[in-house]
GROMACS .gro file of C-alpha atoms in nm:
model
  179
    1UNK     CA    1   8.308   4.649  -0.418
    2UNK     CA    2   8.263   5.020  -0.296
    3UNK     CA    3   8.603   5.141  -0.486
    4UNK     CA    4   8.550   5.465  -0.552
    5UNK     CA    5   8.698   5.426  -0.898
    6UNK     CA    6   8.412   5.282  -1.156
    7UNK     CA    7   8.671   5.090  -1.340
    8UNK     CA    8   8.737   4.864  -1.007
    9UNK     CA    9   8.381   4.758  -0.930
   10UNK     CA   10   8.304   4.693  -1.341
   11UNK     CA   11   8.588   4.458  -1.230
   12UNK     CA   12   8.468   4.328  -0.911
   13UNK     CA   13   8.096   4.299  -1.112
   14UNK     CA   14   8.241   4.076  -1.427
   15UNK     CA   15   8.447   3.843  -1.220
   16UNK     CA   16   8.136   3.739  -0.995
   17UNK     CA   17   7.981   3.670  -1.323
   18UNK     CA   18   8.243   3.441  -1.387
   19UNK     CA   19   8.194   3.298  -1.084
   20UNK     CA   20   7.818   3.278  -1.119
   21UNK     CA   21   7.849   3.046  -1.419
   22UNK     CA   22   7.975   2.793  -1.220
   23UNK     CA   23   7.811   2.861  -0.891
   24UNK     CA   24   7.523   3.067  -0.961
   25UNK     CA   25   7.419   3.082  -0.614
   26UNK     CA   26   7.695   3.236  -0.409
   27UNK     CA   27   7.628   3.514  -0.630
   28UNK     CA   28   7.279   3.511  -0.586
   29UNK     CA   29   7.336   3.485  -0.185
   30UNK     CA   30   7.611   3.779  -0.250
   31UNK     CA   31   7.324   3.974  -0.456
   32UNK     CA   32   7.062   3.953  -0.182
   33UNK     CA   33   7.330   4.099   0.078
   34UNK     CA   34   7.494   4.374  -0.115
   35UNK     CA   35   7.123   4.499  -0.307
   36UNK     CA   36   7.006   4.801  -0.130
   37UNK     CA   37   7.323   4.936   0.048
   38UNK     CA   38   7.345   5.212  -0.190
   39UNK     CA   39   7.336   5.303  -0.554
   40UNK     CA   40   7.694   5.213  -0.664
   41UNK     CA   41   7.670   4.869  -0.528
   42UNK     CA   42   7.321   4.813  -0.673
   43UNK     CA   43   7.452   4.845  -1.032
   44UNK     CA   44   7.745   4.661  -0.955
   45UNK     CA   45   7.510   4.384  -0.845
   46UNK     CA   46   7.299   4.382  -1.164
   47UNK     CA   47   7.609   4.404  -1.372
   48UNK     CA   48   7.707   4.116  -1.181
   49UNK     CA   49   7.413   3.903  -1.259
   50UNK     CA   50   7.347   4.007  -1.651
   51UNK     CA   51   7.402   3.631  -1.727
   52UNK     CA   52   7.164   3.495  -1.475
   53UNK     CA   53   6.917   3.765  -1.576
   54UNK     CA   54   6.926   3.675  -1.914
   55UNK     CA   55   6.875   3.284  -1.840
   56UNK     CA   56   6.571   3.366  -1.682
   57UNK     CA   57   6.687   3.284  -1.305
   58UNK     CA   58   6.350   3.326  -1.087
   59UNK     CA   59   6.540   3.362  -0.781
   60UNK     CA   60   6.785   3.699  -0.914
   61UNK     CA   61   6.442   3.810  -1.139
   62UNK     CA   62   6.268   3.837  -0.789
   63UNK     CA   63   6.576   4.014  -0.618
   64UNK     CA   64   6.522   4.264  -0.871
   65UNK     CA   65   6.208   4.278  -0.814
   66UNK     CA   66   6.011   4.111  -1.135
   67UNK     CA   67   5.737   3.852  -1.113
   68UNK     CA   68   5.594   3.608  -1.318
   69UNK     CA   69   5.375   3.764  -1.596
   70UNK     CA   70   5.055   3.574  -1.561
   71UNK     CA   71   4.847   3.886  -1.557
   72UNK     CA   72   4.991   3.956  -1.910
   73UNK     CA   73   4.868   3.889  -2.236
   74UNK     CA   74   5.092   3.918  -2.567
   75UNK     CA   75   4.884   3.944  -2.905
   76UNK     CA   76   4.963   4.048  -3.282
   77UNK     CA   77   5.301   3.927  -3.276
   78UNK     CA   78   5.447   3.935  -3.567
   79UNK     CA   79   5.727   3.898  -3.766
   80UNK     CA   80   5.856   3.752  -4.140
   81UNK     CA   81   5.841   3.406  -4.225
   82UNK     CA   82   6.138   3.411  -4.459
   83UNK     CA   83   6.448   3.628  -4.426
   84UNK     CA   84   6.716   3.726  -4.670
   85UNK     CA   85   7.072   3.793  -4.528
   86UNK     CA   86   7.158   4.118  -4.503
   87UNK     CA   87   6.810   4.198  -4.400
   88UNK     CA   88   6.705   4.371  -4.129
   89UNK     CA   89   6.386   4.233  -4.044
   90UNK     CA   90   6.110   4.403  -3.818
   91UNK     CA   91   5.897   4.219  -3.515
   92UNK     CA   92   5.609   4.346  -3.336
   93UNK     CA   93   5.403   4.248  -3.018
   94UNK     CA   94   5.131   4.417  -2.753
   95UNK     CA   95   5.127   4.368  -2.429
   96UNK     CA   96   4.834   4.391  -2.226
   97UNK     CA   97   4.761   4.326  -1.830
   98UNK     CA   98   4.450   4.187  -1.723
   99UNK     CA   99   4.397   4.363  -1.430
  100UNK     CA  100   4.585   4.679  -1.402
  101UNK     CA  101   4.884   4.811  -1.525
  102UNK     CA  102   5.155   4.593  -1.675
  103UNK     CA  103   5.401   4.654  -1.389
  104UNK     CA  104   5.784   4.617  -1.328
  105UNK     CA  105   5.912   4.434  -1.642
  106UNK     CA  106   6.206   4.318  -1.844
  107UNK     CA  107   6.151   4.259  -2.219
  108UNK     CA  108   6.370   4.023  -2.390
  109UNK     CA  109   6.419   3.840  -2.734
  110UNK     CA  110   6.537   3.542  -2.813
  111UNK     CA  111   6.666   3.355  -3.150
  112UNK     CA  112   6.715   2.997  -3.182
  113UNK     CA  113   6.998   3.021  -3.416
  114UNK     CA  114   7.068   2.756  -3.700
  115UNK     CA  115   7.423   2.645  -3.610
  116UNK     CA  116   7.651   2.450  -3.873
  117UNK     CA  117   7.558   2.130  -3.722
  118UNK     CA  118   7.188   2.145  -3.776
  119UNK     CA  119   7.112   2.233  -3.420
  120UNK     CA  120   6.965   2.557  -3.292
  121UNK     CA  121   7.154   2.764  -3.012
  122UNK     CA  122   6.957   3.069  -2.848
  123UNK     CA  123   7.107   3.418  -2.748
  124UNK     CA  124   6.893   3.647  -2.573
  125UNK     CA  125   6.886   4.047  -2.680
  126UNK     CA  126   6.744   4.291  -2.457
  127UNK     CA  127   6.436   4.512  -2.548
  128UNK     CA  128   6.423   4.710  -2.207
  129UNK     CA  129   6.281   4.708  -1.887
  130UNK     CA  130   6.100   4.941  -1.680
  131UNK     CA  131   5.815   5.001  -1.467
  132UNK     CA  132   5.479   5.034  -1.718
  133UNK     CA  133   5.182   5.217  -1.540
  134UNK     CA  134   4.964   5.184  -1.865
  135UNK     CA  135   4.709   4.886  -1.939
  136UNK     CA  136   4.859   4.818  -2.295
  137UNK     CA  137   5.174   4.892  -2.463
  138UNK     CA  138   5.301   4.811  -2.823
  139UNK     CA  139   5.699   4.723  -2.858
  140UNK     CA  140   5.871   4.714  -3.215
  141UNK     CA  141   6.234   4.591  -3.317
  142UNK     CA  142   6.453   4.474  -3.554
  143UNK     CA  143   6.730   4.239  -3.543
  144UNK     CA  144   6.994   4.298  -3.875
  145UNK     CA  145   7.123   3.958  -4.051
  146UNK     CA  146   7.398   4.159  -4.184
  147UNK     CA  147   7.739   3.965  -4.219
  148UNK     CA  148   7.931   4.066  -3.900
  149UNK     CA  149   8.295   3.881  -3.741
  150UNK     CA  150   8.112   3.766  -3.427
  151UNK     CA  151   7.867   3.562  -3.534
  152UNK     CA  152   7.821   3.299  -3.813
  153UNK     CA  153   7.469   3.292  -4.014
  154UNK     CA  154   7.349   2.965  -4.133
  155UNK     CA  155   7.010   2.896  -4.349
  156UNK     CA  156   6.735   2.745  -4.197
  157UNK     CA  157   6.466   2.712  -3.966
  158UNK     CA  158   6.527   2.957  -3.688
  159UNK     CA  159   6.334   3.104  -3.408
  160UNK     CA  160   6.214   3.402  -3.235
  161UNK     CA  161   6.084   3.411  -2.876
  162UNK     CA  162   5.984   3.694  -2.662
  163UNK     CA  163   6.063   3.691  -2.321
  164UNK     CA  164   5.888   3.872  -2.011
  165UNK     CA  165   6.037   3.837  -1.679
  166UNK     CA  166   6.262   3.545  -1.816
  167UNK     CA  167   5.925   3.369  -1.921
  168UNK     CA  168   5.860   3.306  -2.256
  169UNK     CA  169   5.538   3.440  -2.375
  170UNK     CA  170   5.548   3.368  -2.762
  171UNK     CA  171   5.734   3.216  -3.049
  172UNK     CA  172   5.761   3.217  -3.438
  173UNK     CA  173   5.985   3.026  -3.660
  174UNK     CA  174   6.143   3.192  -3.946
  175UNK     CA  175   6.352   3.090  -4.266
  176UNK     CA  176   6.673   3.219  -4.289
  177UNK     CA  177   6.760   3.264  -4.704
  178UNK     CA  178   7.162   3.326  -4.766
  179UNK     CA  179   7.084   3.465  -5.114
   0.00000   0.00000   0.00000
């Protein structure tokens, strides 16, 4: 874990990862040992738990410091209704606190994906995170639908979530056109 050589602890970080999906919590007991030592071991710890921190885990989103985001409120979302493939559609949201500044956040989004068997599967894409001393921000983004070898498109009803501190603030449904 404190190998001087990056490649080693990338290493060290990805196989308790593996471990994590099948016993999230001796990495999570691991996590809240090893966080704070020093810098090195810090981002091997949050490389570590990218999987837990993307499933919204309260208990690693509090190790790292974020808290529920009941002081926030997300208006003016909004995104297409319809989709072509090959488009690259645009979102937008604003985030305002209610007291304050918005504070330590992570922004995620998620899409419910149409899968060939009429079922909808999510994957989670980062936006950023950061500490946000300002009462109001605005985020944009854009997710492409262009044909690519890792993932299969399928038309339908599909989703999109936003995420803040692993909590999901809003959703929109959108129909994905193949022509």
């Amino acid at each position: 874990k404190d190998d001087q050589s990056e490649y080693v602890r990338r290493s060290v970080a990805n196989n308790l990862n593996d471990i994590s999906k099948d016993n999230p919590q001796v990495l999570i007991d691991l996590s809240a040992k090893w966080l704070g030592e020093n810098l090195n071991r810090d981002k091997l710890v949050k490389h570590a738990c990218r999987s837990l921190l993307k499933q919204g885990n309260s208990e690693v989103l509090t190790l790292f410091g974020y808290s529920v985001p009941d002081h926030l409120i997300l208006s003016h979302f909004e995104a297409q209704d319809s989709v072509k493939m090959e488009e690259t559609p645009s979102f937008s949201f604003i985030l305002t606190s209610e007291n304050g500044p918005l504070g330590k956040l992570r922004l995620e989004y998620a899409i419910d994906f149409m899968k060939k068997n009429g079922k909808l599967s999510r994957k989670v894409f980062k936006i950023g995170e950061g500490d946000y001393q300002v009462h109001s921000k605005s985020f944009n983004r854009k997710y492409s639908f262009r044909s690519i070898t890792t993932r299969v498109y399928y038309p339908g009803l599909h989703k999109l979530a936003i995420l803040v501190n692993g909590v999901e603030l809003a959703i929109k449904s959108f129909y994905l056109n193949m022509g």
